[in-house]
Amino acid sequence: KAGVTQTPRYLIKTRGQQVTLSCSPISGHRSVSWYQQTPGQGLQFLFEYFSETQRNKGNFPGRFSGRQFSNSRSEMNVSTLELGDSALYLCASSSGQGAGEGETQYFGPGTRLLVL
Amino acid sequence: AQTVTQSQPEMSVQEAETVTLSCTYDTSENNYYLFWYKQPPSRQMILVIRQEAYKQQNATENRFSVNFQKAAKSFSLKISDSQLGDTAMYFCAFPTYSGGGADGLTFGKGTHLIIQP
């Protein structure tokens, strides 16, 4: 099976702009989770989508949003970019039972976003 | 709030040695799962090993094993016969339980493990 793919891999934006990142999960997986990784805060959970519905959400401002399509592909959007949004954004796919049930999450290679 | 603490920011060992990475966590849950993930320089996170809290037997996966002490809320990772390819960041992770499910994973700050030739 093909792994989790994320596009684009690298992105440079300026403050105030918005950005959309894409994630294609492993075939058959219905859950997609998004994480932000920064040197200061480490890895932080953004949100999880399952069957086109947001199932869980982390503690991030409303500028961070996402959606999931019927083919389980997911996009996340960040509006009004700030310098602090510079990070590696990781997407993880799983079959849908949830991390709480011990389910393995399969991570993509990430999208590195630089905000200038 | 659930927390995951990794107290060793960086460790360095010689190839073929055994190394143990420590992790402690805090939770009020009784049954839960714990994970170790590895992030090599390529940045791709990979599951190393998983432990279910109600299972008393420590999980093992080839050269990787855990020492799970539920009462002490400790979950250390032992890597035997370390190899150069084990060089990576290692993250301890715990589901963020809330209500009837889990809000993703809470990760520790990570331990940068360097295997020297």
Short mmCIF file of C-alpha atoms in Angstrom, two decimals:
data_model
loop_
_atom_site.label_atom_id
_atom_site.label_comp_id
_atom_site.label_asym_id
_atom_site.label_seq_id
_atom_site.Cartn_x
_atom_site.Cartn_y
_atom_site.Cartn_z
CA LYS A 1 0.00 0.00 0.00
CA ALA A 2 1.14 3.51 -0.67
CA GLY A 3 1.92 5.52 2.44
CA VAL A 4 0.53 8.83 3.59
CA THR A 5 1.34 11.63 1.20
CA GLN A 6 1.41 15.32 1.95
CA THR A 7 1.60 18.21 -0.47
CA PRO A 8 3.34 20.50 -0.80
CA ARG A 9 6.47 19.44 1.04
CA TYR A 10 7.76 22.98 1.47
CA LEU A 11 6.00 26.30 1.48
CA ILE A 12 7.03 29.90 2.05
CA LYS A 13 4.37 32.47 2.83
CA THR A 14 4.27 35.99 4.26
CA ARG A 15 2.42 37.21 7.31
CA GLY A 16 -1.27 37.78 6.73
CA GLN A 17 -1.56 35.30 3.89
CA GLN A 18 -3.46 32.04 4.10
CA VAL A 19 -2.28 28.55 3.25
CA THR A 20 -3.85 25.19 2.46
CA LEU A 21 -2.06 21.91 3.07
CA SER A 22 -3.19 18.57 1.72
CA CYS A 23 -2.99 15.03 3.04
CA SER A 24 -3.86 11.77 1.31
CA PRO A 25 -4.22 8.90 3.77
CA ILE A 26 -3.41 5.27 3.26
CA SER A 27 -6.02 3.56 1.12
CA GLY A 28 -8.87 2.31 3.29
CA HIS A 29 -8.09 4.59 6.23
CA ARG A 30 -10.95 6.83 7.27
CA SER A 31 -9.29 8.96 9.93
CA VAL A 32 -6.84 11.79 9.38
CA SER A 33 -5.17 13.69 12.20
CA TRP A 34 -3.05 16.82 11.94
CA TYR A 35 -0.15 17.81 14.19
CA GLN A 36 2.06 20.89 14.37
CA GLN A 37 5.73 20.40 15.24
CA THR A 38 7.90 23.32 16.35
CA PRO A 39 11.24 23.42 18.20
CA GLY A 40 9.66 25.33 21.08
CA GLN A 41 6.31 23.60 21.58
CA GLY A 42 7.14 20.19 20.19
CA LEU A 43 4.38 18.10 18.67
CA GLN A 44 0.87 19.37 19.23
CA PHE A 45 -2.43 17.89 18.10
CA LEU A 46 -4.49 20.15 15.85
CA PHE A 47 -7.57 18.11 14.92
CA GLU A 48 -8.84 14.78 13.68
CA TYR A 49 -11.31 14.06 10.91
CA PHE A 50 -13.26 10.84 10.55
CA SER A 51 -15.78 10.18 7.80
CA GLU A 52 -15.79 13.85 6.76
CA THR A 53 -16.54 15.08 10.29
CA GLN A 54 -14.23 16.72 12.77
CA ARG A 55 -14.11 14.23 15.62
CA ASN A 56 -11.61 15.89 17.93
CA LYS A 57 -9.88 19.25 18.18
CA GLY A 58 -6.77 20.47 19.94
CA ASN A 59 -6.18 23.83 21.55
CA PHE A 60 -5.50 26.02 18.53
CA PRO A 61 -7.14 29.29 17.44
CA GLY A 62 -9.91 29.38 14.89
CA ARG A 63 -7.45 30.44 12.21
CA PHE A 64 -6.64 26.75 11.93
CA SER A 65 -9.33 24.76 10.21
CA GLY A 66 -9.65 21.62 8.20
CA ARG A 67 -11.94 19.42 6.25
CA GLN A 68 -12.13 15.90 4.92
CA PHE A 69 -13.53 14.74 1.61
CA SER A 70 -15.51 11.64 0.79
CA ASN A 71 -12.35 9.88 -0.40
CA SER A 72 -10.81 10.56 3.06
CA ARG A 73 -8.30 13.07 1.72
CA SER A 74 -7.96 15.98 4.08
CA GLU A 75 -6.94 19.60 3.87
CA MET A 76 -5.99 22.00 6.58
CA ASN A 77 -6.12 25.73 6.20
CA VAL A 78 -4.40 28.44 8.17
CA SER A 79 -5.67 31.96 7.64
CA THR A 80 -3.97 35.25 8.52
CA LEU A 81 -0.58 33.62 8.93
CA GLU A 82 1.66 34.67 11.81
CA LEU A 83 5.41 34.19 12.18
CA GLY A 84 4.72 31.64 14.92
CA ASP A 85 2.88 29.42 12.47
CA SER A 86 6.22 28.43 10.96
CA ALA A 87 6.39 24.72 11.64
CA LEU A 88 6.40 21.21 10.28
CA TYR A 89 2.80 20.09 9.81
CA LEU A 90 2.34 16.36 10.05
CA CYS A 91 -0.64 14.41 8.93
CA ALA A 92 -1.40 10.93 10.26
CA SER A 93 -3.86 8.39 8.97
CA SER A 94 -5.49 5.47 10.72
CA SER A 95 -8.39 3.13 10.15
CA GLY A 96 -10.64 5.06 12.52
CA GLN A 97 -10.79 3.32 15.88
CA GLY A 98 -8.95 6.19 17.45
CA ALA A 99 -5.70 6.74 19.34
CA GLY A 100 -7.50 5.97 22.59
CA GLU A 101 -8.05 2.41 21.43
CA GLY A 102 -4.37 1.86 20.77
CA GLU A 103 -4.63 2.36 17.07
CA THR A 104 -1.39 2.96 15.17
CA GLN A 105 -1.18 6.29 13.42
CA TYR A 106 0.79 6.32 10.17
CA PHE A 107 2.47 9.63 9.56
CA GLY A 108 3.23 11.43 6.35
CA PRO A 109 6.56 13.16 5.61
CA GLY A 110 5.15 16.53 6.62
CA THR A 111 4.84 19.96 5.06
CA ARG A 112 7.41 22.49 6.22
CA LEU A 113 5.84 25.95 6.33
CA LEU A 114 7.96 29.06 6.67
CA VAL A 115 6.18 32.35 7.36
CA LEU A 116 8.20 35.48 6.64
CA ALA B 1 -4.38 17.35 32.25
CA GLN B 2 -2.37 14.50 30.89
CA THR B 3 1.35 15.09 30.62
CA VAL B 4 4.23 13.14 29.13
CA THR B 5 7.78 13.83 30.30
CA GLN B 6 11.01 12.74 28.69
CA SER B 7 13.88 13.87 30.89
CA GLN B 8 16.77 13.09 28.53
CA PRO B 9 17.02 15.65 25.72
CA GLU B 10 19.95 13.85 24.11
CA MET B 11 21.80 10.55 24.49
CA SER B 12 24.79 9.12 22.70
CA VAL B 13 25.97 5.50 22.72
CA GLN B 14 28.31 3.30 20.73
CA GLU B 15 27.02 0.95 18.10
CA ALA B 16 25.99 -2.47 19.53
CA GLU B 17 25.44 -1.07 23.02
CA THR B 18 22.14 -1.13 24.86
CA VAL B 19 20.41 2.13 25.65
CA THR B 20 17.32 2.98 27.69
CA LEU B 21 15.18 6.05 27.08
CA SER B 22 12.93 7.17 29.91
CA CYS B 23 9.37 8.45 29.87
CA THR B 24 6.94 9.27 32.66
CA TYR B 25 3.34 10.31 32.27
CA ASP B 26 0.43 11.44 34.31
CA THR B 27 -3.14 10.27 33.86
CA SER B 28 -6.27 9.42 35.81
CA GLU B 29 -7.29 6.78 33.28
CA ASN B 30 -7.14 3.14 34.30
CA ASN B 31 -6.88 1.50 30.92
CA TYR B 32 -4.93 3.19 28.17
CA TYR B 33 -2.22 2.78 25.60
CA LEU B 34 1.31 4.10 25.41
CA PHE B 35 3.45 4.49 22.33
CA TRP B 36 7.03 5.11 21.33
CA TYR B 37 7.51 6.81 17.97
CA LYS B 38 10.78 7.36 16.14
CA GLN B 39 11.51 10.36 13.91
CA PRO B 40 14.70 9.92 11.86
CA PRO B 41 16.38 12.82 10.04
CA SER B 42 13.88 12.31 7.18
CA ARG B 43 11.24 13.59 9.68
CA GLN B 44 8.88 10.68 8.97
CA MET B 45 7.38 9.49 12.26
CA ILE B 46 7.33 5.72 12.65
CA LEU B 47 5.71 3.65 15.39
CA VAL B 48 8.34 1.70 17.32
CA ILE B 49 6.29 -0.09 19.94
CA ARG B 50 2.94 0.04 21.73
CA GLN B 51 1.89 -1.05 25.23
CA GLU B 52 -1.60 -1.60 26.60
CA ALA B 53 -1.84 -0.62 30.25
CA TYR B 54 -3.83 -3.61 31.46
CA LYS B 55 -1.32 -6.07 30.02
CA GLN B 56 1.31 -6.79 32.64
CA GLN B 57 3.72 -8.26 30.14
CA ASN B 58 6.11 -5.73 28.66
CA ALA B 59 5.85 -5.30 24.89
CA THR B 60 8.78 -6.32 22.69
CA GLU B 61 9.48 -5.80 18.99
CA ASN B 62 12.75 -7.38 17.93
CA ARG B 63 15.53 -5.26 19.46
CA PHE B 64 13.05 -2.88 21.09
CA SER B 65 11.37 -3.55 24.40
CA VAL B 66 9.68 -1.53 27.09
CA ASN B 67 9.77 -1.47 30.85
CA PHE B 68 6.23 -0.50 31.80
CA GLN B 69 5.57 0.26 35.44
CA LYS B 70 1.94 1.29 35.77
CA ALA B 71 2.01 2.28 39.42
CA ALA B 72 5.03 4.50 38.87
CA LYS B 73 3.58 5.75 35.55
CA SER B 74 6.84 4.99 33.85
CA PHE B 75 7.30 3.71 30.30
CA SER B 76 10.94 3.36 29.26
CA LEU B 77 12.22 2.09 25.92
CA LYS B 78 15.20 -0.25 25.73
CA ILE B 79 17.09 -0.63 22.47
CA SER B 80 19.43 -3.62 22.39
CA ASP B 81 22.35 -4.07 19.99
CA SER B 82 21.93 -0.48 18.80
CA GLN B 83 22.56 0.22 15.12
CA LEU B 84 23.52 3.36 13.22
CA GLY B 85 20.03 3.44 11.73
CA ASP B 86 18.58 3.87 15.20
CA THR B 87 19.85 7.45 15.24
CA ALA B 88 16.69 9.53 15.52
CA MET B 89 14.42 11.51 17.79
CA TYR B 90 12.33 9.24 19.97
CA PHE B 91 8.98 10.40 21.27
CA CYS B 92 6.89 8.87 23.99
CA ALA B 93 3.18 9.41 23.28
CA PHE B 94 -0.07 8.99 25.16
CA PRO B 95 -3.66 9.42 23.95
CA THR B 96 -5.26 12.61 25.26
CA TYR B 97 -8.37 11.04 26.75
CA SER B 98 -11.48 13.21 27.05
CA GLY B 99 -15.11 12.22 27.32
CA GLY B 100 -15.58 8.99 25.42
CA GLY B 101 -12.55 9.17 23.20
CA ALA B 102 -9.13 10.64 22.73
CA ASP B 103 -8.11 13.99 21.29
CA GLY B 104 -5.12 12.73 19.39
CA LEU B 105 -1.80 11.96 20.99
CA THR B 106 0.16 13.95 23.55
CA PHE B 107 3.85 13.69 22.82
CA GLY B 108 6.82 14.17 25.10
CA LYS B 109 9.53 16.65 24.08
CA GLY B 110 11.61 13.84 22.66
CA THR B 111 15.06 12.31 23.17
CA HIS B 112 17.64 12.76 20.45
CA LEU B 113 19.48 9.43 20.30
CA ILE B 114 22.81 9.33 18.51
CA ILE B 115 24.45 6.00 17.73
CA GLN B 116 28.21 6.41 17.27
CA PRO B 117 30.15 4.03 15.01
#
